[in-house]
Amino acid sequence: MNLLRLTAMEALEMMGRGELSADELTGAFLDQIDRHDGDVAAYLYVNKTGAREAAAAAGGGDRPLNGIPTAIKDVLCTEGMLTTCGSRMLEGFVPVYTATCVSRLTEAGVVNLGKTNMDEFAMGSSTENSAFGPTRNPWDLDRVPGGSSGGSAAAVAAGEAMWALGSDTGGSIRQPASFCGVVGFKPTYGSVSRYGLVAFASSFDQVGPLTRSVGDAALMLQHLVGKDPRDTTSVAHPEQIVIPEDRDLSGLRIGVISELSGEGIDPGVREVFQKAVSTMADAGAQMETASIPHAEYCIPAYYILAPAEASANLARYDGVRFGLRAGGARDVIEMYEETRSLGFGDEVKRRIMLGTYALSSGYYDAYYGQAQKVRTLVVNDFDAAFREFDLLVSPTTPTTAFGLGERVDDPLTMYMSDICTVPANLAGLPAISIPVGLDGGMPVGMQIMGPAFSANRLLQAAHGAEAAVAFNRVSPLVEERD
Ligand code: GLN
């Protein structure tokens, strides 16, 4: 049996019936990492010994996520375990505490397989901004896995992890999930603790699951949500997360966002997406056209606001308290300058300059203030749309995974990869990407968005759509183990 095809829910059932041991399961994933991670490069650090020990200790235990092999994006602090955020700035940094979302999963029994590659400080859409080299897409090693959680998405798609944690500031869970043919869920802002998540843009950042199925996303989310006294922006999720069972889509009013599903979307992607929309209609959902009138301003607003917040958050890397310190400086100012010049990559520097400029006196109103107003307009657009619709859909990305190197010298084209995902971050809304087909052999994702704290409705509909569309392909790296 190909254990790499199992979902976490299936594995838990098998372990519960004594048909599979945690040891065997972790062994299969570590073996796949050995075989393929030299090419895929999903991991920055593989926790080989620790994972084997945890799996052995999991034994026949009865913790709810007992023995599930899990990958963790390297943006999340893990006590005693390297956490680099894909940056030279944090090369060799070993945190003294663990992110709440990671501790919650560990307490529930998961096995930590290691830390996954990412764009430096989560800035990027291809994982090519990692200081430690790019990750490759398991469906086609010449293409990017998306980003910034590209390592996590590739690990799940390559059978190098059963599921993974990612973070999403402007699409970094959903876009790589779409490129790699897996499920990615960004929760409502505030529903998952950001304690121990290295900050990029604090009013956007959310941690969430990358999984093989919608059911698994719900299962992991059950353990992630909740108020954390260590993160004052976290709130209790008003409803308990339920594992979706019902596959019925009838009665749901779903709006297809016209601004995000027409022009600007590759014809091949559009075709696969439209087919999924029709399939959902056949399954009983009422599919109609919806509008987010200010959608076209989302990317410009995001690329003012996120860099502005980043420029403030990244001021802490000064060579004094964290990671890298440049040697040979004559005074403290020179030490700051040299450390930051050496430690940060080009994209991070670009964001710091953009953000500092947008926040500077004289330009603050024209840029930052204006972008905040756009954010409010987008929030209002969604409010209006959700008065008419239960949920909204669009393609997750305008294209399938592009070639390695194709967009590195063209930041604006790179930024456009997030055109469909950024709106949900501006409005703080939950959104999921599920694979709905292939275009030219590469996965296409559908994004479903809901009102704040509607995770249950969203997961239920995504589960129904997943069943109706019945996309059952896995990457060639998993298929070859059948
Ligand atoms: N690609 C977007 C950016 O570079 C989103 C990143 C993210 O969600 N972390 O800002």
Tab-separated table of C-alpha atoms and ligand atoms in Angstrom:
chain	number	residue	atom	x	y	z
A	1	MET	CA	0.000	0.000	0.000
A	2	ASN	CA	1.232	3.486	-0.871
A	3	LEU	CA	1.105	5.224	2.511
A	4	LEU	CA	1.978	8.523	0.859
A	5	ARG	CA	-1.490	8.681	-0.660
A	6	LEU	CA	-3.264	8.584	2.703
A	7	THR	CA	-4.966	11.581	4.236
A	8	ALA	CA	-4.353	12.231	7.920
A	9	MET	CA	-7.915	11.148	8.673
A	10	GLU	CA	-7.405	7.824	6.897
A	11	ALA	CA	-4.074	7.265	8.634
A	12	LEU	CA	-5.603	7.985	12.041
A	13	GLU	CA	-8.370	5.468	11.373
A	14	MET	CA	-5.874	2.837	10.303
A	15	MET	CA	-3.688	3.471	13.332
A	16	GLY	CA	-6.795	3.312	15.529
A	17	ARG	CA	-7.604	-0.128	14.120
A	18	GLY	CA	-4.006	-1.243	14.630
A	19	GLU	CA	-3.400	-1.656	10.892
A	20	LEU	CA	-0.597	0.900	10.771
A	21	SER	CA	1.959	2.118	13.272
A	22	ALA	CA	3.205	5.669	13.717
A	23	ASP	CA	6.709	4.309	13.143
A	24	GLU	CA	5.840	2.846	9.775
A	25	LEU	CA	4.063	6.012	8.720
A	26	THR	CA	6.877	8.384	9.682
A	27	GLY	CA	9.363	5.951	8.140
A	28	ALA	CA	7.554	6.121	4.786
A	29	PHE	CA	7.686	9.924	4.727
A	30	LEU	CA	11.335	10.113	5.837
A	31	ASP	CA	12.152	7.609	3.125
A	32	GLN	CA	10.423	9.777	0.518
A	33	ILE	CA	12.375	12.803	1.790
A	34	ASP	CA	15.587	10.789	1.342
A	35	ARG	CA	14.658	9.866	-2.201
A	36	HIS	CA	13.375	13.166	-3.480
A	37	ASP	CA	14.228	16.133	-1.341
A	38	GLY	CA	17.611	16.449	-3.003
A	39	ASP	CA	15.646	17.547	-6.105
A	40	VAL	CA	12.538	19.130	-4.586
A	41	ALA	CA	14.318	20.980	-1.736
A	42	ALA	CA	11.128	21.402	0.250
A	43	TYR	CA	12.979	21.268	3.564
A	44	LEU	CA	15.562	23.562	5.086
A	45	TYR	CA	15.937	21.227	8.021
A	46	VAL	CA	14.868	17.593	8.343
A	47	ASN	CA	14.224	16.516	11.919
A	48	LYS	CA	15.202	12.909	11.248
A	49	THR	CA	16.157	11.678	14.682
A	50	GLY	CA	13.538	13.753	16.472
A	51	ALA	CA	10.807	12.516	14.132
A	52	ARG	CA	11.771	8.862	14.604
A	53	GLU	CA	11.814	9.307	18.376
A	54	ALA	CA	8.459	11.080	18.394
A	55	ALA	CA	6.945	8.377	16.180
A	56	ALA	CA	8.283	5.625	18.436
A	57	ALA	CA	6.870	7.422	21.474
A	58	ALA	CA	3.519	7.931	19.721
A	59	GLY	CA	3.125	4.150	19.679
A	60	GLY	CA	-0.456	3.208	20.263
A	61	GLY	CA	-1.202	6.508	22.022
A	62	ASP	CA	-4.638	8.010	21.887
A	63	ARG	CA	-3.909	11.664	21.250
A	64	PRO	CA	-6.180	13.063	18.532
A	65	LEU	CA	-3.438	13.611	15.919
A	66	ASN	CA	-1.217	10.834	17.120
A	67	GLY	CA	1.750	10.139	14.844
A	68	ILE	CA	0.779	12.330	11.886
A	69	PRO	CA	3.962	13.364	10.010
A	70	THR	CA	3.867	17.151	9.784
A	71	ALA	CA	6.030	19.759	8.073
A	72	ILE	CA	6.391	23.258	9.499
A	73	LYS	CA	7.091	26.404	7.540
A	74	ASP	CA	10.345	27.906	8.723
A	75	VAL	CA	8.578	31.163	9.608
A	76	LEU	CA	7.368	29.477	12.817
A	77	CYS	CA	9.611	29.382	15.876
A	78	THR	CA	10.460	25.954	17.225
A	79	GLU	CA	12.321	25.747	20.511
A	80	GLY	CA	15.754	24.194	20.102
A	81	MET	CA	15.263	23.788	16.340
A	82	LEU	CA	16.739	25.979	13.630
A	83	THR	CA	14.359	28.732	12.434
A	84	THR	CA	15.718	30.828	9.571
A	85	CYS	CA	12.699	32.306	7.806
A	86	GLY	CA	14.587	31.665	4.574
A	87	SER	CA	16.988	34.468	5.467
A	88	ARG	CA	20.715	34.825	6.029
A	89	MET	CA	19.707	37.242	8.754
A	90	LEU	CA	18.511	34.315	10.870
A	91	GLU	CA	21.015	31.731	9.690
A	92	GLY	CA	21.768	29.519	12.665
A	93	PHE	CA	19.024	31.090	14.823
A	94	VAL	CA	17.630	28.644	17.374
A	95	PRO	CA	14.572	30.029	19.176
A	96	VAL	CA	14.033	29.580	22.895
A	97	TYR	CA	10.284	29.184	22.515
A	98	THR	CA	7.757	27.499	20.232
A	99	ALA	CA	4.943	29.102	18.241
A	100	THR	CA	1.541	28.437	19.800
A	101	CYS	CA	0.175	26.804	16.644
A	102	VAL	CA	3.109	24.377	16.620
A	103	SER	CA	2.767	23.534	20.339
A	104	ARG	CA	-0.937	22.917	19.867
A	105	LEU	CA	-0.291	20.388	17.119
A	106	THR	CA	2.550	18.780	19.036
A	107	GLU	CA	0.383	18.428	22.123
A	108	ALA	CA	-2.205	16.736	19.912
A	109	GLY	CA	0.457	14.197	18.945
A	110	VAL	CA	1.851	15.147	15.525
A	111	VAL	CA	5.374	14.170	14.504
A	112	ASN	CA	7.468	17.160	13.403
A	113	LEU	CA	9.343	16.164	10.232
A	114	GLY	CA	11.195	19.442	9.935
A	115	LYS	CA	11.154	23.014	8.709
A	116	THR	CA	10.217	23.943	5.171
A	117	ASN	CA	11.725	26.369	2.695
A	118	MET	CA	10.091	29.713	1.989
A	119	ASP	CA	10.621	33.087	0.409
A	120	GLU	CA	12.759	35.197	2.718
A	121	PHE	CA	10.560	36.571	5.516
A	122	ALA	CA	7.555	35.249	3.547
A	123	MET	CA	7.985	37.871	0.822
A	124	GLY	CA	7.413	36.309	-2.548
A	125	SER	CA	5.264	34.085	-4.710
A	126	SER	CA	7.713	31.434	-5.882
A	127	THR	CA	10.068	30.463	-3.005
A	128	GLU	CA	12.892	31.743	-5.215
A	129	ASN	CA	13.557	34.518	-2.693
A	130	SER	CA	14.839	31.990	-0.152
A	131	ALA	CA	18.450	32.718	0.764
A	132	PHE	CA	19.029	28.953	0.667
A	133	GLY	CA	17.946	28.266	-2.921
A	134	PRO	CA	14.552	27.594	-4.467
A	135	THR	CA	12.133	24.716	-3.929
A	136	ARG	CA	10.915	22.892	-7.045
A	137	ASN	CA	7.383	21.912	-7.982
A	138	PRO	CA	6.830	18.132	-7.555
A	139	TRP	CA	4.616	18.088	-10.672
A	140	ASP	CA	7.406	19.513	-12.831
A	141	LEU	CA	10.832	20.149	-11.337
A	142	ASP	CA	11.506	22.991	-13.768
A	143	ARG	CA	8.672	25.020	-12.303
A	144	VAL	CA	8.226	26.940	-9.063
A	145	PRO	CA	6.003	25.580	-6.284
A	146	GLY	CA	4.560	29.046	-5.613
A	147	GLY	CA	5.239	30.939	-2.433
A	148	SER	CA	5.933	31.961	0.080
A	149	SER	CA	4.908	28.626	1.684
A	150	GLY	CA	6.351	26.792	-1.330
A	151	GLY	CA	8.322	24.334	0.790
A	152	SER	CA	5.237	23.297	2.744
A	153	ALA	CA	3.086	22.925	-0.393
A	154	ALA	CA	5.797	20.983	-2.236
A	155	ALA	CA	6.377	18.717	0.777
A	156	VAL	CA	2.691	17.743	0.863
A	157	ALA	CA	2.477	17.323	-2.921
A	158	ALA	CA	5.685	15.251	-3.051
A	159	GLY	CA	4.590	12.860	-0.309
A	160	GLU	CA	7.321	14.286	1.917
A	161	ALA	CA	4.762	15.267	4.589
A	162	MET	CA	1.205	14.198	5.281
A	163	TRP	CA	0.249	17.807	5.879
A	164	ALA	CA	1.972	21.079	6.707
A	165	LEU	CA	1.682	24.464	8.362
A	166	GLY	CA	2.005	27.571	6.245
A	167	SER	CA	1.384	31.281	6.673
A	168	ASP	CA	-0.601	33.594	4.447
A	169	THR	CA	-0.163	37.372	4.302
A	170	GLY	CA	-1.315	37.932	0.731
A	171	GLY	CA	-1.864	34.399	-0.536
A	172	SER	CA	1.143	32.415	0.650
A	173	ILE	CA	-0.891	29.359	1.657
A	174	ARG	CA	-3.450	29.360	-1.159
A	175	GLN	CA	-1.208	30.248	-4.114
A	176	PRO	CA	1.373	27.485	-3.510
A	177	ALA	CA	-1.449	25.056	-2.664
A	178	SER	CA	-2.936	25.861	-6.067
A	179	PHE	CA	0.413	25.481	-7.884
A	180	CYS	CA	1.103	22.128	-6.201
A	181	GLY	CA	-2.396	20.595	-6.378
A	182	VAL	CA	-3.108	20.490	-2.635
A	183	VAL	CA	-5.618	22.117	-0.302
A	184	GLY	CA	-4.644	25.355	1.469
A	185	PHE	CA	-6.730	27.252	3.986
A	186	LYS	CA	-6.231	30.770	5.301
A	187	PRO	CA	-8.345	31.263	8.417
A	188	THR	CA	-10.142	34.460	9.433
A	189	TYR	CA	-7.628	37.018	10.715
A	190	GLY	CA	-7.235	36.531	14.460
A	191	SER	CA	-8.607	33.015	14.720
A	192	VAL	CA	-5.155	31.391	14.889
A	193	SER	CA	-2.474	32.709	17.245
A	194	ARG	CA	0.458	34.529	15.664
A	195	TYR	CA	2.643	34.012	18.737
A	196	GLY	CA	5.953	32.615	17.497
A	197	LEU	CA	5.182	33.433	13.872
A	198	VAL	CA	7.974	35.671	12.594
A	199	ALA	CA	6.128	38.877	11.699
A	200	PHE	CA	5.885	40.104	8.108
A	201	ALA	CA	2.775	42.318	7.990
A	202	SER	CA	1.011	41.959	11.301
A	203	SER	CA	-2.458	43.084	10.242
A	204	PHE	CA	-2.494	40.431	7.483
A	205	ASP	CA	-0.468	37.412	8.689
A	206	GLN	CA	-2.384	34.214	9.458
A	207	VAL	CA	-1.189	30.655	9.979
A	208	GLY	CA	-3.092	27.803	8.374
A	209	PRO	CA	-3.014	24.245	7.012
A	210	LEU	CA	-1.799	22.792	3.719
A	211	THR	CA	-3.301	19.330	3.321
A	212	ARG	CA	-4.287	16.535	0.963
A	213	SER	CA	-8.023	16.989	1.559
A	214	VAL	CA	-10.586	19.465	2.860
A	215	GLY	CA	-11.368	17.077	5.713
A	216	ASP	CA	-7.747	17.200	6.828
A	217	ALA	CA	-7.774	21.002	6.685
A	218	ALA	CA	-10.764	20.996	9.032
A	219	LEU	CA	-9.084	18.473	11.305
A	220	MET	CA	-5.894	20.498	11.622
A	221	LEU	CA	-7.831	23.737	12.004
A	222	GLN	CA	-9.750	22.254	14.953
A	223	HIS	CA	-6.454	22.180	16.799
A	224	LEU	CA	-5.158	25.548	15.613
A	225	VAL	CA	-7.972	27.977	16.383
A	226	GLY	CA	-8.520	29.633	19.711
A	227	LYS	CA	-7.634	32.639	21.763
A	228	ASP	CA	-4.041	32.790	22.933
A	229	PRO	CA	-3.156	35.062	25.849
A	230	ARG	CA	0.213	35.568	24.122
A	231	ASP	CA	-1.355	37.117	21.012
A	232	THR	CA	-3.662	39.998	21.820
A	233	THR	CA	-5.082	40.017	18.290
A	234	SER	CA	-6.266	36.427	18.635
A	235	VAL	CA	-9.915	35.753	19.364
A	236	ALA	CA	-11.922	32.699	20.307
A	237	HIS	CA	-13.491	31.142	17.229
A	238	PRO	CA	-17.241	31.577	17.743
A	239	GLU	CA	-18.004	28.062	16.524
A	240	GLN	CA	-16.254	24.795	17.166
A	241	ILE	CA	-14.690	23.625	13.889
A	242	VAL	CA	-16.575	20.580	12.653
A	243	ILE	CA	-15.266	17.957	10.263
A	244	PRO	CA	-17.407	18.279	7.125
A	245	GLU	CA	-19.343	15.166	6.227
A	246	ASP	CA	-22.331	16.300	4.243
A	247	ARG	CA	-21.488	16.740	0.572
A	248	ASP	CA	-24.652	18.508	-0.400
A	249	LEU	CA	-24.220	21.876	-2.094
A	250	SER	CA	-27.909	22.528	-2.624
A	251	GLY	CA	-29.303	25.687	-1.154
A	252	LEU	CA	-25.928	27.453	-1.182
A	253	ARG	CA	-25.817	30.769	-3.004
A	254	ILE	CA	-22.330	31.160	-4.412
A	255	GLY	CA	-21.092	34.239	-6.258
A	256	VAL	CA	-18.465	33.967	-8.970
A	257	ILE	CA	-16.404	37.158	-8.664
A	258	SER	CA	-16.441	38.629	-12.151
A	259	GLU	CA	-13.388	40.879	-11.603
A	260	LEU	CA	-11.259	37.877	-10.633
A	261	SER	CA	-12.399	35.264	-13.115
A	262	GLY	CA	-12.440	36.954	-16.511
A	263	GLU	CA	-9.775	38.946	-18.267
A	264	GLY	CA	-6.339	38.600	-16.717
A	265	ILE	CA	-6.871	34.915	-16.009
A	266	ASP	CA	-5.139	32.500	-18.404
A	267	PRO	CA	-7.654	30.901	-20.781
A	268	GLY	CA	-6.585	27.394	-19.692
A	269	VAL	CA	-7.089	28.198	-16.020
A	270	ARG	CA	-10.392	29.889	-16.773
A	271	GLU	CA	-11.640	26.814	-18.594
A	272	VAL	CA	-10.832	24.436	-15.722
A	273	PHE	CA	-12.334	26.889	-13.239
A	274	GLN	CA	-15.548	27.314	-15.266
A	275	LYS	CA	-15.929	23.574	-15.483
A	276	ALA	CA	-15.672	23.337	-11.683
A	277	VAL	CA	-18.282	26.093	-11.363
A	278	SER	CA	-20.674	24.123	-13.606
A	279	THR	CA	-20.003	20.955	-11.644
A	280	MET	CA	-20.920	22.762	-8.438
A	281	ALA	CA	-24.100	24.036	-10.078
A	282	ASP	CA	-24.938	20.475	-11.138
A	283	ALA	CA	-24.398	19.441	-7.522
A	284	GLY	CA	-27.100	21.878	-6.460
A	285	ALA	CA	-25.322	25.138	-5.675
A	286	GLN	CA	-26.839	28.301	-7.034
A	287	MET	CA	-23.946	29.851	-8.956
A	288	GLU	CA	-24.340	33.503	-9.971
A	289	THR	CA	-22.133	36.409	-10.924
A	290	ALA	CA	-20.865	38.566	-8.062
A	291	SER	CA	-18.831	41.752	-7.961
A	292	ILE	CA	-16.011	43.125	-5.821
A	293	PRO	CA	-15.865	46.509	-7.552
A	294	HIS	CA	-12.553	47.603	-6.005
A	295	ALA	CA	-10.727	44.354	-6.793
A	296	GLU	CA	-8.356	46.086	-9.200
A	297	TYR	CA	-6.987	48.272	-6.385
A	298	CYS	CA	-6.169	45.365	-4.086
A	299	ILE	CA	-2.666	44.669	-5.382
A	300	PRO	CA	-1.556	48.336	-5.281
A	301	ALA	CA	-3.027	48.768	-1.784
A	302	TYR	CA	-1.485	45.551	-0.520
A	303	TYR	CA	1.950	46.458	-1.880
A	304	ILE	CA	1.849	49.710	0.087
A	305	LEU	CA	0.417	48.343	3.322
A	306	ALA	CA	2.328	45.066	3.611
A	307	PRO	CA	5.751	46.661	2.956
A	308	ALA	CA	4.872	49.498	5.361
A	309	GLU	CA	4.197	47.017	8.137
A	310	ALA	CA	7.196	44.933	7.117
A	311	SER	CA	9.543	47.912	7.261
A	312	ALA	CA	8.544	48.425	10.893
A	313	ASN	CA	8.628	44.715	11.806
A	314	LEU	CA	12.028	44.148	10.235
A	315	ALA	CA	13.636	47.037	12.114
A	316	ARG	CA	14.349	44.523	14.888
A	317	TYR	CA	17.065	42.799	12.839
A	318	ASP	CA	19.869	45.100	13.784
A	319	GLY	CA	22.660	42.660	14.562
A	320	VAL	CA	22.172	43.169	18.291
A	321	ARG	CA	19.474	40.762	19.377
A	322	PHE	CA	18.888	38.245	16.602
A	323	GLY	CA	20.949	36.067	14.311
A	324	LEU	CA	23.522	37.650	12.077
A	325	ARG	CA	25.990	40.364	13.066
A	326	ALA	CA	28.454	41.709	10.502
A	327	GLY	CA	32.005	41.789	11.801
A	328	GLY	CA	34.629	44.483	11.436
A	329	ALA	CA	32.377	47.542	11.855
A	330	ARG	CA	33.934	50.591	13.509
A	331	ASP	CA	30.839	51.779	15.314
A	332	VAL	CA	27.277	50.781	16.006
A	333	ILE	CA	25.735	52.590	13.025
A	334	GLU	CA	28.162	50.928	10.664
A	335	MET	CA	27.383	47.590	12.328
A	336	TYR	CA	23.616	48.105	11.724
A	337	GLU	CA	24.230	49.037	8.111
A	338	GLU	CA	26.555	46.194	7.328
A	339	THR	CA	24.440	43.611	9.095
A	340	ARG	CA	21.311	44.669	7.258
A	341	SER	CA	23.091	44.961	3.905
A	342	LEU	CA	24.547	41.498	4.295
A	343	GLY	CA	21.615	39.761	5.981
A	344	PHE	CA	18.676	40.802	3.804
A	345	GLY	CA	18.114	39.725	0.198
A	346	ASP	CA	17.022	42.014	-2.651
A	347	GLU	CA	13.257	41.557	-2.300
A	348	VAL	CA	13.313	42.212	1.429
A	349	LYS	CA	15.377	45.358	0.877
A	350	ARG	CA	12.944	46.480	-1.816
A	351	ARG	CA	10.022	46.074	0.608
A	352	ILE	CA	11.814	47.920	3.403
A	353	MET	CA	12.523	50.834	1.076
A	354	LEU	CA	8.973	50.884	-0.303
A	355	GLY	CA	7.489	50.689	3.177
A	356	THR	CA	9.751	53.302	4.702
A	357	TYR	CA	8.975	55.654	1.831
A	358	ALA	CA	5.217	55.103	2.121
A	359	LEU	CA	5.361	55.864	5.844
A	360	SER	CA	7.611	58.891	5.649
A	361	SER	CA	6.241	62.274	6.626
A	362	GLY	CA	5.035	64.121	3.568
A	363	TYR	CA	4.143	60.884	1.763
A	364	TYR	CA	2.214	59.136	4.511
A	365	ASP	CA	-1.190	60.538	3.502
A	366	ALA	CA	-0.626	60.080	-0.195
A	367	TYR	CA	0.366	56.421	0.086
A	368	TYR	CA	-0.251	54.697	3.401
A	369	GLY	CA	-3.381	56.713	4.256
A	370	GLN	CA	-4.792	56.241	0.786
A	371	ALA	CA	-4.134	52.492	0.822
A	372	GLN	CA	-5.912	52.186	4.175
A	373	LYS	CA	-8.948	53.835	2.620
A	374	VAL	CA	-8.856	51.331	-0.228
A	375	ARG	CA	-8.731	48.580	2.370
A	376	THR	CA	-11.973	49.884	3.865
A	377	LEU	CA	-13.605	50.007	0.435
A	378	VAL	CA	-12.655	46.378	-0.144
A	379	VAL	CA	-14.079	45.402	3.251
A	380	ASN	CA	-17.311	47.163	2.257
A	381	ASP	CA	-17.365	45.397	-1.116
A	382	PHE	CA	-17.202	42.019	0.611
A	383	ASP	CA	-19.853	43.031	3.160
A	384	ALA	CA	-22.182	43.935	0.315
A	385	ALA	CA	-21.426	40.740	-1.600
A	386	PHE	CA	-22.073	38.587	1.470
A	387	ARG	CA	-25.469	40.170	1.924
A	388	GLU	CA	-26.362	38.461	-1.346
A	389	PHE	CA	-24.202	35.351	-1.290
A	390	ASP	CA	-23.202	32.691	1.231
A	391	LEU	CA	-19.781	32.294	-0.376
A	392	LEU	CA	-17.686	33.693	-3.220
A	393	VAL	CA	-15.407	31.886	-5.654
A	394	SER	CA	-12.626	32.701	-8.106
A	395	PRO	CA	-9.617	30.916	-9.531
A	396	THR	CA	-6.853	30.917	-6.889
A	397	THR	CA	-4.211	32.151	-9.315
A	398	PRO	CA	-4.261	33.670	-12.800
A	399	THR	CA	-1.835	31.063	-14.179
A	400	THR	CA	-0.546	27.635	-13.282
A	401	ALA	CA	2.960	27.284	-11.848
A	402	PHE	CA	5.458	29.239	-13.926
A	403	GLY	CA	9.035	28.260	-14.773
A	404	LEU	CA	11.922	28.707	-12.352
A	405	GLY	CA	13.652	31.989	-13.073
A	406	GLU	CA	10.845	33.224	-15.317
A	407	ARG	CA	9.697	36.086	-13.084
A	408	VAL	CA	12.595	36.773	-10.713
A	409	ASP	CA	13.653	39.893	-12.576
A	410	ASP	CA	10.148	41.210	-12.950
A	411	PRO	CA	8.712	42.021	-9.515
A	412	LEU	CA	5.472	43.489	-10.885
A	413	THR	CA	4.582	40.335	-12.801
A	414	MET	CA	5.521	38.339	-9.708
A	415	TYR	CA	3.205	40.527	-7.596
A	416	MET	CA	0.348	39.851	-10.005
A	417	SER	CA	0.405	36.171	-8.979
A	418	ASP	CA	-1.492	37.297	-5.879
A	419	ILE	CA	-4.264	39.163	-7.637
A	420	CYS	CA	-6.975	36.671	-6.624
A	421	THR	CA	-5.741	35.934	-3.108
A	422	VAL	CA	-4.877	39.383	-1.723
A	423	PRO	CA	-8.499	40.647	-1.419
A	424	ALA	CA	-9.298	38.128	1.356
A	425	ASN	CA	-6.214	39.275	3.302
A	426	LEU	CA	-7.149	42.946	3.003
A	427	ALA	CA	-10.582	42.111	4.415
A	428	GLY	CA	-9.308	39.541	6.958
A	429	LEU	CA	-11.613	36.857	5.554
A	430	PRO	CA	-11.233	33.068	5.513
A	431	ALA	CA	-10.461	31.524	2.136
A	432	ILE	CA	-9.555	28.074	0.895
A	433	SER	CA	-7.961	26.786	-2.290
A	434	ILE	CA	-8.856	23.323	-3.550
A	435	PRO	CA	-7.438	21.591	-6.628
A	436	VAL	CA	-10.068	21.295	-9.372
A	437	GLY	CA	-8.168	20.056	-12.419
A	438	LEU	CA	-5.093	20.240	-14.597
A	439	ASP	CA	-4.116	22.658	-17.340
A	440	GLY	CA	-1.209	21.487	-19.461
A	441	GLY	CA	-0.439	18.869	-16.813
A	442	MET	CA	-0.225	21.431	-13.993
A	443	PRO	CA	-2.761	21.809	-11.151
A	444	VAL	CA	-5.417	24.547	-11.117
A	445	GLY	CA	-6.965	25.741	-7.876
A	446	MET	CA	-10.379	27.157	-7.065
A	447	GLN	CA	-10.601	29.669	-4.256
A	448	ILE	CA	-13.684	29.814	-2.026
A	449	MET	CA	-14.087	32.798	0.305
A	450	GLY	CA	-16.525	33.335	3.141
A	451	PRO	CA	-17.558	35.957	5.687
A	452	ALA	CA	-15.429	36.343	8.836
A	453	PHE	CA	-15.515	33.253	11.068
A	454	SER	CA	-17.487	31.209	8.535
A	455	ALA	CA	-14.892	28.396	8.536
A	456	ASN	CA	-17.536	25.727	8.984
A	457	ARG	CA	-19.673	26.906	6.086
A	458	LEU	CA	-16.568	27.312	3.952
A	459	LEU	CA	-15.157	23.884	4.761
A	460	GLN	CA	-18.542	22.271	4.235
A	461	ALA	CA	-18.896	23.802	0.768
A	462	ALA	CA	-15.277	23.058	-0.120
A	463	HIS	CA	-15.835	19.458	0.921
A	464	GLY	CA	-18.914	19.296	-1.307
A	465	ALA	CA	-17.042	20.887	-4.200
A	466	GLU	CA	-14.085	18.541	-3.678
A	467	ALA	CA	-16.413	15.540	-3.896
A	468	ALA	CA	-18.318	16.881	-6.906
A	469	VAL	CA	-15.196	17.798	-8.881
A	470	ALA	CA	-13.432	14.578	-7.843
A	471	PHE	CA	-9.907	15.711	-8.669
A	472	ASN	CA	-7.993	12.619	-7.662
A	473	ARG	CA	-4.549	13.148	-9.121
A	474	VAL	CA	-1.349	13.174	-7.107
A	475	SER	CA	2.077	14.349	-8.222
A	476	PRO	CA	4.271	11.927	-10.186
A	477	LEU	CA	6.554	11.617	-7.127
A	478	VAL	CA	3.731	10.081	-5.101
A	479	GLU	CA	2.277	8.129	-8.020
A	480	GLU	CA	5.576	6.334	-8.653
A	481	ARG	CA	5.301	4.677	-5.221
A	482	ASP	CA	1.995	2.924	-6.045
B	1	GLN	N1	3.277	36.985	-2.444
B	1	GLN	C1	2.825	37.944	-1.475
B	1	GLN	C2	3.972	38.824	-1.056
B	1	GLN	O1	5.046	38.643	-1.548
B	1	GLN	C3	2.205	37.247	-0.319
B	1	GLN	C4	3.193	36.702	0.630
B	1	GLN	C5	2.557	36.036	1.795
B	1	GLN	O2	1.362	35.758	1.794
B	1	GLN	N2	3.368	35.803	2.811
B	1	GLN	O3	3.809	39.711	-0.255
